[in-house]
Amino acid sequence: MGFAVERMDDAKQPHDAKHEDLRLRLADYPDWEAIVEVKGYTKGVKANDAQQVRMHRDRYSAEMGQEPNLTIWLANPWREMDPSDRPAPGKDIDESARIVGAVCVPTTDLYRLWKLVKAGDSGQDDVVGLLVEAETAMWPPSLNL
């Protein structure tokens, strides 16, 4: 979708503390950076994982001297279930994301948006804009899903 992606484990030394999974940057927004923690679940999203997301956000802030522009908690709940049958995360996940300052993005929503871009039904800039401007909570993409 146009993001420059850095896999944080690739640069990690054995004695280093664990970082978030990914950092995203955009050429059109040189001062913008997001951190992403990816979580897969066999059942619903675990609200207590929000604390790990906060830990990564706090570590980033301490190391960089500023907060990331966006903290994404990329969740793949019910991963053994057909994506079209998966229930939406509950209000507890929305509240947990708000508390830790993250946007919880279900992988199914992100995939649907990617498919719209690939099919030419939505612009890549529209989707990227939705992420760049996202507010902390469950991510409510406004394009036709």
PDB file of C-alpha atoms in Angstrom:
ATOM      1  CA  MET A   1       0.000   0.000   0.000  1.00  0.00           C
ATOM      2  CA  GLY A   2       2.995   2.279  -0.323  1.00  0.00           C
ATOM      3  CA  PHE A   3       4.503   1.976   3.132  1.00  0.00           C
ATOM      4  CA  ALA A   4       8.206   1.469   3.670  1.00  0.00           C
ATOM      5  CA  VAL A   5       8.232  -1.393   6.174  1.00  0.00           C
ATOM      6  CA  GLU A   6      11.014  -2.141   8.639  1.00  0.00           C
ATOM      7  CA  ARG A   7      10.859  -5.503  10.376  1.00  0.00           C
ATOM      8  CA  MET A   8      12.162  -4.727  13.833  1.00  0.00           C
ATOM      9  CA  ASP A   9      13.238  -8.274  14.680  1.00  0.00           C
ATOM     10  CA  ASP A  10      15.663  -8.223  11.729  1.00  0.00           C
ATOM     11  CA  ALA A  11      17.902  -5.659  13.469  1.00  0.00           C
ATOM     12  CA  LYS A  12      17.489  -7.076  16.983  1.00  0.00           C
ATOM     13  CA  GLN A  13      20.537  -8.438  18.733  1.00  0.00           C
ATOM     14  CA  PRO A  14      20.084 -11.461  21.057  1.00  0.00           C
ATOM     15  CA  HIS A  15      20.482  -9.334  24.208  1.00  0.00           C
ATOM     16  CA  ASP A  16      18.214  -6.482  23.027  1.00  0.00           C
ATOM     17  CA  ALA A  17      14.747  -5.956  24.459  1.00  0.00           C
ATOM     18  CA  LYS A  18      11.914  -6.957  22.166  1.00  0.00           C
ATOM     19  CA  HIS A  19      10.512  -4.189  19.988  1.00  0.00           C
ATOM     20  CA  GLU A  20       7.287  -3.892  18.072  1.00  0.00           C
ATOM     21  CA  ASP A  21       7.017  -6.098  14.981  1.00  0.00           C
ATOM     22  CA  LEU A  22       7.058  -3.397  12.291  1.00  0.00           C
ATOM     23  CA  ARG A  23       7.692   0.283  11.672  1.00  0.00           C
ATOM     24  CA  LEU A  24       5.949   1.971   8.786  1.00  0.00           C
ATOM     25  CA  ARG A  25       6.991   5.127   6.946  1.00  0.00           C
ATOM     26  CA  LEU A  26       5.587   7.003   3.972  1.00  0.00           C
ATOM     27  CA  ALA A  27       7.623   8.913   1.384  1.00  0.00           C
ATOM     28  CA  ASP A  28       4.923  11.599   1.117  1.00  0.00           C
ATOM     29  CA  TYR A  29       4.976  12.139   4.904  1.00  0.00           C
ATOM     30  CA  PRO A  30       8.685  12.292   5.840  1.00  0.00           C
ATOM     31  CA  ASP A  31       8.038  13.040   9.532  1.00  0.00           C
ATOM     32  CA  TRP A  32       5.389  10.343   9.926  1.00  0.00           C
ATOM     33  CA  GLU A  33       6.114   6.953  11.464  1.00  0.00           C
ATOM     34  CA  ALA A  34       3.891   4.195  12.806  1.00  0.00           C
ATOM     35  CA  ILE A  35       4.698   1.201  14.940  1.00  0.00           C
ATOM     36  CA  VAL A  36       2.810  -2.050  14.482  1.00  0.00           C
ATOM     37  CA  GLU A  37       2.365  -4.995  16.808  1.00  0.00           C
ATOM     38  CA  VAL A  38       0.918  -8.030  15.021  1.00  0.00           C
ATOM     39  CA  LYS A  39      -1.121 -10.530  17.013  1.00  0.00           C
ATOM     40  CA  GLY A  40      -2.849 -13.713  15.866  1.00  0.00           C
ATOM     41  CA  TYR A  41      -5.524 -15.417  17.923  1.00  0.00           C
ATOM     42  CA  THR A  42      -7.323 -18.729  17.672  1.00  0.00           C
ATOM     43  CA  LYS A  43     -10.227 -17.108  19.521  1.00  0.00           C
ATOM     44  CA  GLY A  44     -11.190 -13.465  19.978  1.00  0.00           C
ATOM     45  CA  VAL A  45      -8.698 -10.655  20.544  1.00  0.00           C
ATOM     46  CA  LYS A  46      -7.149 -10.731  24.017  1.00  0.00           C
ATOM     47  CA  ALA A  47      -7.626  -7.364  25.706  1.00  0.00           C
ATOM     48  CA  ASN A  48      -4.587  -7.938  27.938  1.00  0.00           C
ATOM     49  CA  ASP A  49      -2.345  -7.797  24.836  1.00  0.00           C
ATOM     50  CA  ALA A  50      -3.009  -4.069  24.848  1.00  0.00           C
ATOM     51  CA  GLN A  51      -0.436  -3.771  27.626  1.00  0.00           C
ATOM     52  CA  GLN A  52       2.249  -5.209  25.351  1.00  0.00           C
ATOM     53  CA  VAL A  53       1.246  -2.702  22.679  1.00  0.00           C
ATOM     54  CA  ARG A  54       1.592   0.087  25.254  1.00  0.00           C
ATOM     55  CA  MET A  55       5.004  -1.242  26.311  1.00  0.00           C
ATOM     56  CA  HIS A  56       6.245  -1.025  22.708  1.00  0.00           C
ATOM     57  CA  ARG A  57       4.782   2.460  22.322  1.00  0.00           C
ATOM     58  CA  ASP A  58       6.449   3.616  25.554  1.00  0.00           C
ATOM     59  CA  ARG A  59       9.794   2.096  24.504  1.00  0.00           C
ATOM     60  CA  TYR A  60       9.594   3.829  21.121  1.00  0.00           C
ATOM     61  CA  SER A  61       8.833   7.151  22.841  1.00  0.00           C
ATOM     62  CA  ALA A  62      11.784   6.759  25.203  1.00  0.00           C
ATOM     63  CA  GLU A  63      14.202   5.809  22.402  1.00  0.00           C
ATOM     64  CA  MET A  64      13.004   8.351  19.828  1.00  0.00           C
ATOM     65  CA  GLY A  65      12.158  11.240  22.168  1.00  0.00           C
ATOM     66  CA  GLN A  66       8.611  11.446  20.771  1.00  0.00           C
ATOM     67  CA  GLU A  67       5.558   9.290  20.387  1.00  0.00           C
ATOM     68  CA  PRO A  68       4.951   7.456  17.122  1.00  0.00           C
ATOM     69  CA  ASN A  69       2.401   9.181  14.910  1.00  0.00           C
ATOM     70  CA  LEU A  70       0.346   6.018  14.971  1.00  0.00           C
ATOM     71  CA  THR A  71       0.383   2.828  17.011  1.00  0.00           C
ATOM     72  CA  ILE A  72      -1.311  -0.080  15.267  1.00  0.00           C
ATOM     73  CA  TRP A  73      -2.420  -3.232  17.047  1.00  0.00           C
ATOM     74  CA  LEU A  74      -2.932  -5.474  14.010  1.00  0.00           C
ATOM     75  CA  ALA A  75      -5.181  -8.296  15.175  1.00  0.00           C
ATOM     76  CA  ASN A  76      -6.001 -11.522  13.367  1.00  0.00           C
ATOM     77  CA  PRO A  77      -8.733 -13.005  15.606  1.00  0.00           C
ATOM     78  CA  TRP A  78     -10.401 -16.345  15.042  1.00  0.00           C
ATOM     79  CA  ARG A  79      -7.663 -17.194  12.545  1.00  0.00           C
ATOM     80  CA  GLU A  80      -8.844 -20.784  12.156  1.00  0.00           C
ATOM     81  CA  MET A  81     -12.305 -19.583  11.094  1.00  0.00           C
ATOM     82  CA  ASP A  82     -13.299 -18.437   7.603  1.00  0.00           C
ATOM     83  CA  PRO A  83     -12.804 -14.640   7.570  1.00  0.00           C
ATOM     84  CA  SER A  84     -16.383 -14.004   6.443  1.00  0.00           C
ATOM     85  CA  ASP A  85     -17.687 -15.848   9.539  1.00  0.00           C
ATOM     86  CA  ARG A  86     -15.500 -14.106  12.131  1.00  0.00           C
ATOM     87  CA  PRO A  87     -17.295 -12.058  14.778  1.00  0.00           C
ATOM     88  CA  ALA A  88     -16.206  -8.465  15.305  1.00  0.00           C
ATOM     89  CA  PRO A  89     -14.045  -7.710  18.358  1.00  0.00           C
ATOM     90  CA  GLY A  90     -16.009  -6.587  21.396  1.00  0.00           C
ATOM     91  CA  LYS A  91     -16.243  -3.219  23.107  1.00  0.00           C
ATOM     92  CA  ASP A  92     -13.539  -4.304  25.570  1.00  0.00           C
ATOM     93  CA  ILE A  93     -11.020  -4.287  22.709  1.00  0.00           C
ATOM     94  CA  ASP A  94     -12.174  -0.825  21.621  1.00  0.00           C
ATOM     95  CA  GLU A  95     -11.714   0.441  25.172  1.00  0.00           C
ATOM     96  CA  SER A  96      -8.330  -1.292  25.616  1.00  0.00           C
ATOM     97  CA  ALA A  97      -7.057   0.246  22.377  1.00  0.00           C
ATOM     98  CA  ARG A  98      -8.180   3.718  23.514  1.00  0.00           C
ATOM     99  CA  ILE A  99      -6.474   3.300  26.891  1.00  0.00           C
ATOM    100  CA  VAL A 100      -3.096   2.381  25.388  1.00  0.00           C
ATOM    101  CA  GLY A 101      -3.260   4.910  22.547  1.00  0.00           C
ATOM    102  CA  ALA A 102      -3.468   2.389  19.715  1.00  0.00           C
ATOM    103  CA  VAL A 103      -5.658   1.688  16.732  1.00  0.00           C
ATOM    104  CA  CYS A 104      -6.796  -1.931  16.712  1.00  0.00           C
ATOM    105  CA  VAL A 105      -7.013  -2.994  13.062  1.00  0.00           C
ATOM    106  CA  PRO A 106      -8.549  -6.381  12.228  1.00  0.00           C
ATOM    107  CA  THR A 107      -6.608  -8.077   9.448  1.00  0.00           C
ATOM    108  CA  THR A 108      -9.843  -8.833   7.620  1.00  0.00           C
ATOM    109  CA  ASP A 109     -10.630  -5.096   7.289  1.00  0.00           C
ATOM    110  CA  LEU A 110      -7.139  -4.318   6.062  1.00  0.00           C
ATOM    111  CA  TYR A 111      -7.286  -7.170   3.559  1.00  0.00           C
ATOM    112  CA  ARG A 112     -10.654  -6.001   2.192  1.00  0.00           C
ATOM    113  CA  LEU A 113      -9.279  -2.508   1.692  1.00  0.00           C
ATOM    114  CA  TRP A 114      -6.179  -3.878  -0.030  1.00  0.00           C
ATOM    115  CA  LYS A 115      -8.442  -5.854  -2.377  1.00  0.00           C
ATOM    116  CA  LEU A 116     -10.417  -2.673  -3.200  1.00  0.00           C
ATOM    117  CA  VAL A 117      -7.168  -0.922  -4.084  1.00  0.00           C
ATOM    118  CA  LYS A 118      -5.949  -3.844  -6.199  1.00  0.00           C
ATOM    119  CA  ALA A 119      -9.280  -3.976  -8.052  1.00  0.00           C
ATOM    120  CA  GLY A 120      -9.151  -0.232  -8.714  1.00  0.00           C
ATOM    121  CA  ASP A 121     -12.325   0.399  -6.708  1.00  0.00           C
ATOM    122  CA  SER A 122     -10.531   2.630  -4.174  1.00  0.00           C
ATOM    123  CA  GLY A 123      -7.381   4.671  -4.362  1.00  0.00           C
ATOM    124  CA  GLN A 124      -4.270   3.694  -2.479  1.00  0.00           C
ATOM    125  CA  ASP A 125      -4.030   7.256  -1.164  1.00  0.00           C
ATOM    126  CA  ASP A 126      -7.565   6.947   0.260  1.00  0.00           C
ATOM    127  CA  VAL A 127      -6.680   3.820   2.214  1.00  0.00           C
ATOM    128  CA  VAL A 128      -3.343   5.193   3.399  1.00  0.00           C
ATOM    129  CA  GLY A 129      -5.137   8.376   4.454  1.00  0.00           C
ATOM    130  CA  LEU A 130      -7.572   6.332   6.549  1.00  0.00           C
ATOM    131  CA  LEU A 131      -4.646   4.793   8.420  1.00  0.00           C
ATOM    132  CA  VAL A 132      -2.612   7.994   8.761  1.00  0.00           C
ATOM    133  CA  GLU A 133      -5.620   9.841  10.207  1.00  0.00           C
ATOM    134  CA  ALA A 134      -6.900   6.956  12.364  1.00  0.00           C
ATOM    135  CA  GLU A 135      -8.001   7.711  15.916  1.00  0.00           C
ATOM    136  CA  THR A 136      -7.190   5.436  18.834  1.00  0.00           C
ATOM    137  CA  ALA A 137      -9.850   2.716  19.243  1.00  0.00           C
ATOM    138  CA  MET A 138     -11.157  -0.041  16.980  1.00  0.00           C
ATOM    139  CA  TRP A 139     -10.426   1.046  13.426  1.00  0.00           C
ATOM    140  CA  PRO A 140     -13.618   1.881  11.558  1.00  0.00           C
ATOM    141  CA  PRO A 141     -12.537   2.109   7.919  1.00  0.00           C
ATOM    142  CA  SER A 142     -15.013   4.261   6.047  1.00  0.00           C
ATOM    143  CA  LEU A 143     -14.569   2.830   2.570  1.00  0.00           C
ATOM    144  CA  ASN A 144     -17.038   0.240   1.326  1.00  0.00           C
ATOM    145  CA  LEU A 145     -16.124  -3.051   2.935  1.00  0.00           C
TER     146      LEU A 145
END
